[in-house]
Each structure stands twice: as structure tokens, then as C-alpha cells.
Coordinates of C-alpha atoms in Angstrom, one line a residue:
Chain A
X1 CA 24.3 -45.7 22.4
X2 CA 21.1 -45.7 20.4
X3 CA 20.5 -48.2 17.7
X4 CA 19.5 -45.7 15.1
X5 CA 21.7 -46.1 12.1
X6 CA 24.0 -43.0 11.9
X7 CA 24.8 -41.6 8.5
X8 CA 28.1 -42.9 7.1
X9 CA 29.5 -39.4 7.4
X10 CA 28.0 -36.1 8.1
X11 CA 27.2 -33.8 5.2
X12 CA 29.9 -31.2 4.7
X13 CA 27.4 -28.4 4.4
X14 CA 25.5 -29.2 7.6
X15 CA 26.4 -28.5 11.2
X16 CA 26.8 -31.3 13.7
X17 CA 23.7 -32.3 15.6
X18 CA 25.1 -30.8 18.7
X19 CA 25.8 -27.5 17.1
X20 CA 22.4 -27.5 15.6
X21 CA 20.7 -28.0 19.0
X22 CA 22.9 -25.3 20.6
X23 CA 22.0 -22.8 17.9
X24 CA 18.3 -23.6 18.0
X25 CA 18.4 -23.4 21.8
X26 CA 20.1 -20.0 21.9
X27 CA 17.7 -18.6 19.3
X28 CA 14.7 -19.8 21.2
X29 CA 16.1 -18.6 24.5
X30 CA 16.6 -15.1 23.0
X31 CA 13.1 -15.0 21.6
X32 CA 11.7 -16.3 24.8
X33 CA 13.4 -13.7 26.9
X34 CA 12.8 -10.7 24.6
X35 CA 9.5 -11.5 23.0
X36 CA 7.5 -14.1 24.8
X37 CA 8.2 -13.0 28.3
X38 CA 6.9 -9.5 27.8
X39 CA 3.8 -10.9 26.2
X40 CA 3.2 -13.2 29.1
X41 CA 3.9 -10.4 31.5
X42 CA 1.1 -8.2 30.1
X43 CA -1.6 -10.9 30.7
X44 CA -0.2 -12.1 34.0
X45 CA 0.1 -8.5 35.5
X46 CA -3.4 -7.7 34.3
X47 CA -4.8 -10.9 35.9
X48 CA -2.7 -10.8 39.1
X49 CA -5.8 -9.9 41.2
X50 CA -8.1 -12.2 39.4
X51 CA -10.6 -11.8 36.6
X52 CA -12.9 -9.3 38.5
X53 CA -10.6 -6.3 38.6
X54 CA -9.4 -7.2 35.1
X55 CA -12.9 -6.9 33.7
X56 CA -13.7 -3.8 35.8
X57 CA -10.8 -2.0 34.3
X58 CA -12.1 -2.7 30.8
X59 CA -15.8 -1.9 31.3
X60 CA -15.1 1.3 33.2
X61 CA -16.5 4.4 31.4
X62 CA -13.1 6.0 30.6
X63 CA -11.7 2.7 29.2
X64 CA -14.9 2.2 27.1
X65 CA -14.6 5.7 25.7
X66 CA -10.9 5.1 24.9
X67 CA -11.8 1.9 23.1
X68 CA -14.6 3.7 21.2
X69 CA -12.1 6.5 20.1
X70 CA -9.4 4.0 19.1
X71 CA -12.0 2.2 16.9
X72 CA -13.2 5.4 15.4
X73 CA -9.8 6.7 14.6
X74 CA -8.9 3.4 12.9
X75 CA -12.2 3.4 11.0
X76 CA -11.4 6.8 9.5
X77 CA -7.6 6.5 8.9
X78 CA -7.4 2.9 7.6
X79 CA -9.9 3.4 4.7
X80 CA -8.3 6.6 3.7
X81 CA -4.9 4.9 3.5
X82 CA -6.5 2.0 1.5
X83 CA -7.8 4.4 -1.1
X84 CA -4.4 6.2 -1.2
X85 CA -2.5 2.9 -1.3
X86 CA -4.6 1.6 -4.3
X87 CA -4.4 4.9 -6.2
X88 CA -0.6 5.2 -5.6
X89 CA 0.0 1.6 -6.6
X90 CA -2.1 2.0 -9.7
X91 CA -0.4 5.2 -10.9
X92 CA 3.1 3.8 -10.2
X93 CA 2.7 0.3 -11.6
X94 CA 0.4 0.8 -14.5
X95 CA 2.1 3.9 -16.0
X96 CA 5.6 5.2 -16.8
X97 CA 6.6 8.6 -15.7
X98 CA 9.9 10.2 -14.6
X99 CA 10.6 10.5 -10.9
X100 CA 8.9 7.3 -10.0
X101 CA 11.7 6.2 -7.7
X102 CA 11.5 9.5 -5.9
X103 CA 7.8 9.1 -5.5
X104 CA 8.2 5.7 -3.9
X105 CA 10.9 7.0 -1.5
X106 CA 8.5 9.9 -0.5
X107 CA 5.7 7.4 0.2
X108 CA 8.1 5.4 2.5
X109 CA 9.2 8.5 4.3
X110 CA 6.8 8.4 7.3
X111 CA 8.5 5.1 8.3
X112 CA 11.7 7.0 9.0
X113 CA 10.2 9.9 10.9
X114 CA 10.0 9.6 14.7
X115 CA 6.3 9.4 15.8
X116 CA 7.0 12.3 18.2
X117 CA 8.2 14.5 15.3
X118 CA 5.1 13.4 13.3
X119 CA 2.9 14.8 16.2
X120 CA 5.0 17.9 16.4
X121 CA 4.5 18.7 12.7
X122 CA 0.7 19.0 13.2
X123 CA 1.2 21.1 16.3
X124 CA 3.3 23.5 14.2
X125 CA 0.6 23.7 11.6
X126 CA -2.6 23.6 13.6
X127 CA -1.5 24.6 17.1
X128 CA -2.4 27.9 18.8
X129 CA 0.7 29.5 17.2
X130 CA 0.7 27.4 14.1
X131 CA 0.4 28.4 10.4
X132 CA -3.3 27.8 10.2
X133 CA -4.1 29.1 13.7
X134 CA -6.0 32.2 12.7
X135 CA -8.0 30.3 10.0
X136 CA -9.0 27.6 12.5
X137 CA -9.9 30.3 15.1
X138 CA -12.2 32.1 12.6
X139 CA -13.9 28.8 11.8
X140 CA -14.1 27.9 15.5
X141 CA -12.4 24.6 14.6
X142 CA -9.9 22.6 16.7
X143 CA -7.6 20.1 15.1
X144 CA -4.8 19.4 17.6
X145 CA -5.7 18.4 21.1
X146 CA -8.9 17.1 19.5
X147 CA -10.0 14.0 17.5
X148 CA -9.0 15.4 14.0
X149 CA -5.4 15.8 15.1
X150 CA -5.4 12.2 16.4
X151 CA -6.8 11.0 13.1
X152 CA -4.1 13.0 11.1
X153 CA -1.3 11.7 13.2
X154 CA -2.5 8.2 12.8
X155 CA -2.9 8.6 9.0
X156 CA 0.7 9.8 8.9
X157 CA 2.3 6.9 10.8
X158 CA 0.3 4.3 8.8
X159 CA 0.6 6.1 5.5
X160 CA 2.9 3.7 3.7
X161 CA 1.5 0.3 4.8
X162 CA -1.0 -0.5 2.1
X163 CA 1.0 1.3 -0.7
X164 CA 4.3 -0.5 0.0
X165 CA 2.5 -3.8 0.1
X166 CA 0.7 -3.3 -3.2
X167 CA 3.5 -1.6 -5.3
X168 CA 5.8 -4.6 -5.6
X169 CA 2.9 -7.0 -6.0
X170 CA 1.2 -5.1 -8.8
X171 CA 4.7 -4.4 -10.4
X172 CA 5.2 -8.2 -10.5
X173 CA 1.8 -8.8 -12.0
X174 CA 2.3 -6.4 -14.8
X175 CA -0.4 -4.8 -17.0
X176 CA -1.3 -7.7 -19.3
X177 CA -4.5 -8.8 -17.5
X178 CA -5.9 -5.2 -17.4
X179 CA -4.9 -4.6 -21.0
X180 CA -6.7 -7.7 -22.1
X181 CA -9.9 -6.7 -20.2
X182 CA -9.8 -3.2 -21.6
X183 CA -9.3 -4.3 -25.2
X184 CA -12.3 -6.7 -24.8
X185 CA -14.4 -3.6 -24.0
X186 CA -14.4 -3.5 -20.2
X187 CA -14.6 0.0 -18.6
X188 CA -11.9 1.2 -16.3
X189 CA -14.0 0.5 -13.2
X190 CA -15.0 -3.0 -14.4
X191 CA -11.4 -3.8 -15.1
X192 CA -10.4 -2.6 -11.6
X193 CA -13.2 -4.5 -9.8
X194 CA -13.1 -7.7 -11.8
X195 CA -9.5 -8.1 -12.8
X196 CA -7.2 -6.0 -10.6
X197 CA -8.9 -6.3 -7.2
X198 CA -9.1 -10.2 -7.3
X199 CA -5.4 -10.3 -8.3
X200 CA -4.3 -8.1 -5.3
X201 CA -6.8 -9.1 -2.6
X202 CA -4.4 -11.0 -0.4
X203 CA -1.7 -8.4 -0.6
X204 CA -4.3 -5.7 0.1
X205 CA -5.6 -7.6 3.1
X206 CA -2.0 -8.1 4.4
X207 CA -1.4 -4.3 4.1
X208 CA -4.7 -3.5 5.8
X209 CA -3.9 -5.8 8.6
X210 CA -0.6 -4.2 9.4
X211 CA -2.0 -0.7 8.8
X212 CA -4.9 -1.4 11.3
X213 CA -2.6 -2.9 14.0
X214 CA -0.4 0.2 13.9
X215 CA -3.4 2.6 13.7
X216 CA -4.9 1.1 16.9
X217 CA -1.6 0.8 18.7
X218 CA 0.1 4.1 17.8
X219 CA 1.3 5.9 20.9
X220 CA 4.0 8.6 20.3
X221 CA 2.4 10.6 17.5
X222 CA -1.0 10.5 19.0
X223 CA 0.3 11.3 22.5
X224 CA 1.8 14.6 21.2
X225 CA -1.4 15.8 19.5
X226 CA -4.0 14.4 21.8
X227 CA -4.0 16.7 24.8
X228 CA -4.8 13.7 27.1
X229 CA -8.4 14.7 27.9
X230 CA -9.9 11.8 29.8
X231 CA -13.0 10.4 28.2
X232 CA -12.5 12.6 25.1
X233 CA -9.2 12.5 23.5
X234 CA -7.6 9.3 25.0
X235 CA -7.0 6.4 22.8
X236 CA -6.4 2.9 24.3
X237 CA -2.6 3.2 24.4
X238 CA -2.9 6.7 26.0
X239 CA -5.3 5.3 28.5
X240 CA -2.8 2.6 29.4
X241 CA -0.2 5.3 30.0
X242 CA -2.4 7.3 32.3
X243 CA -3.4 4.3 34.4
X244 CA 0.3 3.2 34.6
X245 CA 1.5 6.7 35.7
X246 CA -1.2 6.7 38.4
X247 CA 0.2 3.4 39.7
X248 CA -3.0 1.7 38.8
X249 CA -1.0 -1.3 37.4
X250 CA -3.7 -3.9 37.2
X251 CA -6.0 -1.6 35.2
X252 CA -3.1 -0.5 33.0
X253 CA -2.2 -4.1 32.1
X254 CA -5.8 -5.1 31.7
X255 CA -6.4 -2.5 29.0
X256 CA -2.9 -3.4 27.6
X257 CA -4.1 -7.0 27.4
X258 CA -6.8 -6.0 25.0
X259 CA -4.1 -4.4 22.8
X260 CA -1.9 -7.5 23.2
X261 CA -4.9 -9.6 22.1
X262 CA -5.3 -7.4 19.0
X263 CA -1.6 -8.0 18.3
X264 CA -2.1 -11.7 18.6
X265 CA -5.1 -11.8 16.3
X266 CA -3.1 -9.7 13.8
X267 CA -0.2 -12.2 13.9
X268 CA -2.6 -15.2 13.5
X269 CA -4.4 -13.6 10.4
X270 CA -1.1 -12.7 8.9
X271 CA 0.2 -16.2 9.3
X272 CA -3.0 -17.6 7.8
X273 CA -2.4 -15.3 4.8
X274 CA 1.2 -16.5 4.5
X275 CA 0.5 -20.2 4.9
X276 CA -3.0 -20.9 3.6
X277 CA -2.9 -18.6 0.6
X278 CA 0.9 -18.8 0.2
X279 CA 1.1 -15.0 0.1
X280 CA 4.6 -13.9 0.7
X281 CA 5.5 -10.3 1.2
X282 CA 8.3 -8.8 -0.8
X283 CA 9.6 -6.0 1.3
X284 CA 11.8 -6.1 4.4
X285 CA 10.1 -5.2 7.6
X286 CA 8.3 -2.0 8.5
Chain B
X1 CA 9.7 10.8 -22.2
X2 CA 12.7 8.9 -21.1
X3 CA 13.0 6.7 -18.0
X4 CA 15.1 8.3 -15.3
X5 CA 17.8 6.4 -13.5
X6 CA 15.7 6.6 -10.4
X7 CA 12.7 4.8 -11.9
X8 CA 11.8 1.2 -10.9
X9 CA 14.2 -0.4 -13.3
X10 CA 11.4 -2.3 -15.0
X11 CA 11.1 0.3 -17.8
X12 CA 14.3 -0.9 -19.4
X13 CA 12.8 -4.4 -19.8
X14 CA 9.5 -3.1 -21.0
X15 CA 11.3 -1.0 -23.6
X16 CA 12.8 -4.1 -25.0
X17 CA 9.6 -6.0 -25.1
X18 CA 7.7 -3.2 -26.7
X19 CA 7.2 -3.9 -30.4
X20 CA 8.8 -1.5 -32.8
X21 CA 5.3 -0.6 -34.3
X22 CA 4.5 1.1 -31.0
X23 CA 7.5 3.2 -30.2
X24 CA 7.7 4.4 -26.6
X25 CA 5.7 7.5 -25.9
X26 CA 4.1 7.9 -29.3
X27 CA 0.9 6.1 -28.4
X28 CA -1.0 6.7 -25.2
X29 CA -1.5 3.7 -23.0
X30 CA -5.1 2.3 -23.1
X31 CA -4.9 2.0 -19.3
X32 CA -7.3 4.5 -17.8
X33 CA -7.1 6.5 -14.6
X34 CA -3.6 8.0 -14.6
X35 CA -4.8 11.5 -14.0
X36 CA -7.0 10.8 -11.1
X37 CA -4.8 8.3 -9.3
X38 CA -1.5 10.2 -9.8
X39 CA -3.3 13.4 -8.9
X40 CA -4.8 12.0 -5.7
X41 CA -1.4 10.4 -4.8
X42 CA 0.4 13.7 -5.1
X43 CA -2.3 15.6 -3.3
X44 CA -2.6 13.2 -0.4
X45 CA 1.2 13.0 -0.1
X46 CA 1.5 16.8 0.1
X47 CA -1.3 17.1 2.5
X48 CA -0.2 14.4 5.0
X49 CA 3.5 14.3 4.6
X50 CA 5.3 17.0 2.7
X51 CA 3.6 20.2 3.9
X52 CA 3.7 19.1 7.6
X53 CA 7.3 18.1 7.3
X54 CA 8.3 21.3 5.6
X55 CA 6.6 23.1 8.6
X56 CA 9.4 21.7 10.8
X57 CA 12.2 23.0 8.6
X58 CA 10.6 26.4 7.9
X59 CA 10.0 27.0 11.6
X60 CA 13.6 25.9 12.3
X61 CA 15.0 28.2 9.6
X62 CA 12.9 31.0 11.3
X63 CA 14.9 30.6 14.5
X64 CA 18.1 32.0 12.9
X65 CA 21.4 30.1 12.9
X66 CA 22.7 31.2 16.3
X67 CA 19.4 30.4 18.2
X68 CA 19.0 27.2 16.3
X69 CA 22.5 25.9 17.4
X70 CA 21.8 27.2 21.0
X71 CA 18.6 25.1 21.4
X72 CA 19.2 22.3 18.9
X73 CA 22.7 21.5 20.2
X74 CA 22.4 22.5 23.9
X75 CA 24.2 20.3 26.4
X76 CA 20.9 18.6 27.3
X77 CA 20.0 18.0 23.6
X78 CA 23.5 16.6 22.9
X79 CA 23.2 14.2 25.8
X80 CA 19.9 13.0 24.4
X81 CA 21.3 12.5 20.9
X82 CA 24.2 10.5 22.4
X83 CA 21.7 8.3 24.2
X84 CA 19.3 7.9 21.3
X85 CA 21.9 7.2 18.7
X86 CA 24.2 5.2 21.0
X87 CA 21.4 2.9 22.4
X88 CA 19.9 2.5 18.9
X89 CA 23.4 1.4 17.6
X90 CA 23.9 -1.0 20.5
X91 CA 20.5 -2.5 20.1
X92 CA 20.9 -2.8 16.4
X93 CA 24.3 -4.6 16.9
X94 CA 22.7 -7.1 19.4
X95 CA 19.8 -7.6 16.9
X96 CA 22.3 -8.2 14.1
X97 CA 23.9 -11.1 15.9
X98 CA 20.7 -12.7 17.3
X99 CA 18.5 -11.7 14.3
X100 CA 21.0 -13.5 12.0
X101 CA 21.0 -16.5 14.3
X102 CA 17.2 -16.6 14.4
X103 CA 17.0 -16.2 10.6
X104 CA 19.5 -19.0 10.2
X105 CA 17.7 -21.3 12.5
X106 CA 14.3 -20.6 10.9
X107 CA 15.7 -21.1 7.3
X108 CA 18.0 -24.0 7.8
X109 CA 16.6 -26.2 10.5
X110 CA 13.4 -28.2 11.0
X111 CA 12.1 -28.3 14.6
X112 CA 8.8 -28.6 16.2
X113 CA 7.0 -25.2 16.5
X114 CA 9.1 -23.6 13.8
X115 CA 6.2 -21.9 12.2
X116 CA 4.9 -20.6 15.5
X117 CA 8.3 -19.2 16.3
X118 CA 8.4 -17.6 12.8
X119 CA 5.1 -15.9 13.4
X120 CA 6.3 -14.7 16.9
X121 CA 9.2 -12.9 15.4
X122 CA 6.7 -10.2 14.0
X123 CA 5.3 -9.6 17.5
X124 CA 7.1 -6.2 17.9
X125 CA 5.5 -5.0 14.6
X126 CA 2.0 -5.9 16.0
X127 CA 2.3 -5.1 19.7
X128 CA 1.6 -1.4 20.5
X129 CA 4.9 0.2 21.8
X130 CA 3.3 1.5 25.0
X131 CA 2.3 -2.1 25.9
X132 CA 5.8 -3.4 25.2
X133 CA 7.1 -0.5 27.3
X134 CA 5.1 -1.3 30.4
X135 CA 5.6 -5.1 30.0
X136 CA 9.4 -4.7 29.8
X137 CA 9.4 -2.4 32.8
X138 CA 7.4 -5.0 34.8
X139 CA 10.1 -7.5 34.0
X140 CA 13.2 -5.4 34.5
X141 CA 12.2 -3.1 37.3
X142 CA 14.2 -3.6 40.6
X143 CA 11.2 -5.6 42.0
X144 CA 10.2 -7.0 38.7
X145 CA 10.1 -10.6 37.3
X146 CA 13.8 -10.6 36.4
X147 CA 14.9 -7.3 37.9
X148 CA 14.7 -8.8 41.5
X149 CA 17.4 -11.4 40.5
X150 CA 19.5 -8.9 38.5
X151 CA 19.5 -6.3 41.2
X152 CA 21.6 -8.3 43.8
X153 CA 24.1 -9.0 41.0
X154 CA 24.6 -5.3 40.6
X155 CA 22.8 -5.1 37.3
X156 CA 20.3 -2.3 37.0
X157 CA 18.3 -2.5 33.8
X158 CA 15.2 -0.4 34.2
X159 CA 15.6 3.3 34.7
X160 CA 19.1 3.3 33.2
X161 CA 20.4 3.6 29.7
X162 CA 20.6 -0.2 29.6
X163 CA 16.8 -0.2 29.8
X164 CA 16.7 1.9 26.7
X165 CA 18.8 -0.7 24.9
X166 CA 16.6 -3.5 26.0
X167 CA 13.4 -1.7 24.8
X168 CA 15.1 -1.0 21.4
X169 CA 16.2 -4.6 21.1
X170 CA 12.6 -5.5 21.4
X171 CA 11.3 -3.1 18.7
X172 CA 14.2 -3.7 16.3
X173 CA 14.5 -7.5 16.2
X174 CA 12.1 -8.3 13.3
X175 CA 13.8 -5.8 11.0
X176 CA 17.0 -7.8 11.0
X177 CA 15.3 -11.3 10.8
X178 CA 13.0 -10.3 8.0
X179 CA 15.8 -8.6 6.0
X180 CA 18.2 -11.6 6.3
X181 CA 15.7 -14.4 6.0
X182 CA 14.9 -14.2 2.2
X183 CA 18.5 -13.8 1.2
X184 CA 19.6 -16.7 3.4
X185 CA 16.8 -18.8 1.9
X186 CA 17.9 -18.0 -1.7
X187 CA 21.5 -18.7 -1.0
X188 CA 22.3 -21.9 -2.9
X189 CA 24.0 -24.9 -1.3
X190 CA 26.4 -25.1 -4.2
X191 CA 28.8 -22.4 -3.0
X192 CA 28.9 -24.0 0.4
X193 CA 29.5 -27.4 -1.1
X194 CA 32.3 -25.8 -3.2
X195 CA 33.8 -24.3 -0.1
X196 CA 33.5 -27.6 1.8
X197 CA 35.1 -29.6 -1.1
X198 CA 38.0 -27.2 -1.0
X199 CA 38.5 -28.1 2.6
X200 CA 36.8 -25.3 4.4
X201 CA 35.2 -26.1 7.8
X202 CA 31.7 -24.9 8.7
X203 CA 33.0 -21.9 10.6
X204 CA 35.3 -20.9 7.6
X205 CA 32.5 -21.4 5.2
X206 CA 30.3 -19.2 7.3
X207 CA 32.6 -16.3 7.8
X208 CA 34.2 -16.4 4.2
X209 CA 31.3 -17.5 2.0
X210 CA 27.9 -17.0 3.7
X211 CA 28.6 -13.8 5.6
X212 CA 29.8 -11.9 2.6
X213 CA 26.8 -13.1 0.6
X214 CA 24.2 -11.9 3.2
X215 CA 26.3 -8.8 4.2
X216 CA 24.1 -6.2 2.4
X217 CA 20.9 -7.7 3.8
X218 CA 22.4 -7.8 7.3
X219 CA 23.5 -4.2 6.9
X220 CA 20.0 -3.2 5.7
X221 CA 18.5 -4.9 8.7
X222 CA 21.0 -3.1 11.0
X223 CA 20.2 0.3 9.4
X224 CA 16.4 -0.3 9.6
X225 CA 16.6 -1.3 13.2
X226 CA 18.9 1.6 14.0
X227 CA 16.6 4.1 12.3
X228 CA 13.6 2.8 14.1
X229 CA 15.5 2.9 17.4
X230 CA 16.6 6.5 17.1
X231 CA 13.1 7.8 16.8
X232 CA 11.5 5.3 19.3
X233 CA 9.4 6.7 22.1
X234 CA 6.5 4.5 23.3
X235 CA 8.5 1.5 24.4
X236 CA 11.3 3.5 25.8
X237 CA 9.8 6.1 28.1
X238 CA 8.5 3.7 30.7
X239 CA 11.7 1.8 31.2
X240 CA 14.2 4.6 30.7
X241 CA 13.8 6.6 33.9
X242 CA 13.9 9.8 31.8
X243 CA 16.6 11.6 33.8
X244 CA 17.9 14.7 31.8
X245 CA 21.5 14.1 30.7
X246 CA 21.4 10.4 31.7
X247 CA 18.4 8.5 30.5
X248 CA 16.4 11.0 28.4
X249 CA 16.0 10.1 24.7
X250 CA 15.6 12.8 22.1
X251 CA 11.9 12.1 21.3
X252 CA 11.2 12.5 25.0
X253 CA 13.1 15.8 25.2
X254 CA 10.9 17.0 22.3
X255 CA 7.7 16.1 24.2
X256 CA 9.0 17.7 27.4
X257 CA 9.8 20.9 25.6
X258 CA 6.4 20.9 23.9
X259 CA 4.7 20.5 27.3
X260 CA 6.7 23.6 28.5
X261 CA 5.6 25.5 25.4
X262 CA 9.3 25.7 24.3
X263 CA 8.4 25.3 20.6
X264 CA 11.8 26.6 19.4
X265 CA 13.7 23.9 21.3
X266 CA 11.3 21.2 20.2
X267 CA 11.4 22.2 16.6
X268 CA 15.2 22.5 16.5
X269 CA 15.7 19.0 17.9
X270 CA 13.1 17.6 15.7
X271 CA 14.8 19.0 12.5
X272 CA 18.1 17.6 13.7
X273 CA 16.4 14.2 14.1
X274 CA 14.7 14.5 10.7
X275 CA 18.0 15.2 9.0
X276 CA 19.5 12.2 10.7
X277 CA 16.6 10.0 9.6
X278 CA 16.8 11.2 6.0
X279 CA 20.5 10.5 5.9
X280 CA 19.8 7.0 7.2
X281 CA 17.1 6.5 4.6
X282 CA 19.7 7.5 1.9
X283 CA 22.2 5.0 3.4
X284 CA 19.6 2.3 3.3
X285 CA 18.7 3.0 -0.3
X286 CA 22.4 3.0 -1.3
X287 CA 23.0 -0.3 0.4
X288 CA 20.1 -1.8 -1.6
X289 CA 21.3 -0.4 -4.9
X290 CA 24.8 -1.7 -4.1
X291 CA 23.4 -5.2 -3.2
X292 CA 21.3 -5.2 -6.4
X293 CA 24.4 -4.5 -8.4
X294 CA 26.3 -7.3 -6.7
X295 CA 23.4 -9.7 -7.3
X296 CA 23.4 -8.7 -11.0
X297 CA 27.2 -9.1 -11.3

């Protein structure tokens, strides 16, 4: 037996060391099996024939155009949802009006809609037999099976991220800071830029981070409206699917590795926000 | 202007704090920007969410009741609902057990790498679903990393309904952990000490003191994971096998019907799923109201 002095008696509200180790072990085994192993599998499968084929799959023209489209779509949809998130949070937390609870529920709604149904909605509106089909035909415009449809679907699935991060945060901070600035003669914009924005910056960054990860990784909604035209309307996740279905596994996992890398960067930045800046989110999951 | 019962709940407190010299609603707030921010919020909400969603219901209503039931509740559609809802429930149940365990370990114990593990839990939120789908398939396919060992034991995971459950366990896990974690952290040691001093063992204390206290949070986590699982597509289609009547989830059936230009079928199934998700959303909100009341009591 070891010489370390054992406590006189175990605390009544703690588990025995053996139970502790077993519980930690089971939790880690579950996480290893269900989360870590798939993550490792992505990189390992992508690199199974070495670094050459891995890089070839990434710099190939169709892959590059998929990367470009994914970045473009995120660059349009994320800023729009930032503007919306700030506007919604400002209206909801700085003013009183009836039906606020309903409005918050409606903002959260896209999280409970299946991505496939989200894609379908836009087909019903803008598809060849959709509500706006004749208007679009007159204008010679295409929305679904083209980039605008992909942007719309992405905006829908990432719609609540920024707003739901900011609403509880700004609710907690109240209106005193802004009211003080305004009563000292600051304009509305000055108040927002110099008082509100510094107060909410970490929460905003947190929401943007999650919004961006989802925007770049969305598959179901985008898949329905994209039309899968190689080199034109394929985002990275769709490109992964096509390669996989062609049994081009190394290339599929190589492109998937880029997306997994994005996920890891997102997790690291999110953790930095949580630890370094002590920013804790209020909500429960997404 | 009176605060409705549905409003955030802060209005009651503010009403008390407001000085009598400025009765509620008599004086306009000095805060600027209500018109533009509220207007933009409503406009954007209608444009992106409400009008498109209503298109699904209006189109479904246009089918007429008989046709709607025919395509929305066909044998193939019913089989897909059974799989989507059944697998989502099974996965949410698995996640409730292991999610609670993981939350417990993260909140209560110190061990090396705890922060890293905590960050890992959010991986399913950050990893694109299609990537998760092909990775899980690489692991559980008959010749896959684990599949090759499971196959001789008679366990087929990929290309069966079990594969759907595995994929939904992956996407749903963080919902349970992140729902339970804050409640578990807030739970004071005093109730447990009281239970222990009255002679309860750890297992007794857990099932009769801790579990009831975190019950609403666990239920919320279950409902969130379940709701996500019902509509999940990307992580499922690679591992499911997608056999009609056997391993075809409802979102996939919608996609299949769209590809065959069967808009009626796709729309009817979509509205059934939407009604189910709204019902779930209502349940989640009710659980949260219930738990807030319990907290206040």
C-alpha cells in the first residue's frame, strides 16, 4: 500500500476514488468512440495514400471552385445575419413591446426546421412551378439551382445564431450605459459604437463564430437548392458528397479534412473566448 | 401598453424600479432606433422565415385533404416517420444517459485534460454533418475501422437503422451535455450533505435528490437532441443505406421525391415534419417555463 495519508473518512458527498475513475473512464471512452474516432478517421482516410493525393484533391479546379463558393456564400450570409442579430437584439432588449416572447420564439424557429425542409421552402417559392416563377422568368433571373438559392438557404439555417447569443447578453446588461451616454448628449450611432458594441463584442464574436461554422458546413438545405452543378453550384460539403459517391474516397476525405480543420479552428477560438475572456454563453446548445 | 405574459419577464422588475414620476408608457424612452431595428427585424424575419414556411403549408392545403393523406401518410412515408422518430428517440435516450455522465464528470471531477474534453464536446456543433456522415461510415462499414470486428459478431451498424442511431448520437450529444452542465454546476452541495447526513448513500442521493433537481434540464436536452435528430439529413444519408421502408429517413424521402419532381409528396411530408417540430418546440418551451417556476418556488 502507498504511504500517502488517506483522509480519515471519505466525504459523504463524494464518490469513492474507484467509482470516480470508473465514471471518468466510461465518459472518456464514450467521447473517444463517438467524437474523437470520427475526427481521426477523416484525416487518416484523407492521408491514407500520403500527402500527394491529399493535396492534389484540394488544389484540383472543382475543389478550388467549391472552396471559393463556400467562402463567398459565408461572406454574404454571415454579415447579413450579424446586422439582423444586432437589430433584433437592440429592438428586443432596449424597448418594451407586446409579443416579445413570440418574436423570440419565431427567431429561434429555423433551429427546429429540418434543413431539407428549409431547402424545399425556397424551391416552392422560386422553383419552376413556384409562387414567383413567372416574375423570375420575366426578369431572366434564377434563384434556386443557382448561387442566390444557396445563399438564401444558408441564411435560413444560420438565422438565429447571432441574435440568440446577443439577446440574453444585452438583456442582462440592461439599458443604463446607453441611457447615460444619450443623456450626456451622444447620438444614437455614437452610443452604439462606443458603448453598446464594446459591451457585446465577445458575445457577438461567439455568435459569429458559430454562425460561420454552420454557414460553411451546411449540407442538407444547400443540397436541395444547389442543383449540384460541378464547378458552379457545388459548395465544399456538396463536393465531398459527390467525390464520396464516385468512390473517390481519398479525395472526399481530403476535402472533408479542410472542413474538419475549420471545425477545429472554430472550437479553439470558442474555447479561447470562454477561458481567456471568461465569456460564458447563456443558452443551451444549438 | 401592458406587458404580455409572453414577454421576457423582465418587464415586471423594471415596472417596480421605474420611479412614480415616470409612469410606464407616458414618456417615450430616450433610446433611439426602435423603428428601424424593429422594422428591419420583422421584415427580415418575414422574408427569410415566415413567407417561405407559409409556402409549405399553403401548398399542402392546396392538395386537398384526401390527396394530402394519400401522399403524406403513404406506407413509405409512414415507414420513414417510424425510422426518423424512432431512431431520434433512441439516440436521444442514449445521449441522455451518457450526456448526463459526461456533464457530471466535467462539473464534479478534476482530471488532466478536462478543458480539452469540454471543448471536444461541442465538436458535433462545429463539424459539418456530411463530414461526420462519411467518417462514421468509414468506421462502421463492414470493412471499416470497427465494422470489420463487429461484422463477425453479427452486428451490422452501417447501412441499417442502427447506423442511423449512431449518426444521431453523434449530432445530439452536445445538446444534452450543454443543457445539464449549468444546472449541475449550480446545484449546491448543501442538499446532498443534508441527504447524506440523513443516511442516504451516494446512489440514493443521486436518484432521489440530484436527478429530480436536474430533471427539467435533462428533459430539455433530450427534447433538443430528439428535435435535431428527427430532421437530420447530412450525417445520416451516408451511413443509413437508404433502403425504402427499412433505412430511409423522412428528410431523405423528401429529397428523393423532389428529385422525381413529386412536389406534392415532398410538400406533404415536409408539412407533417414541420408540425411535429413545432409541437416539439412548444414542449421544449413548456419544460422551460415549468422548470423556471420550480426554480422560483
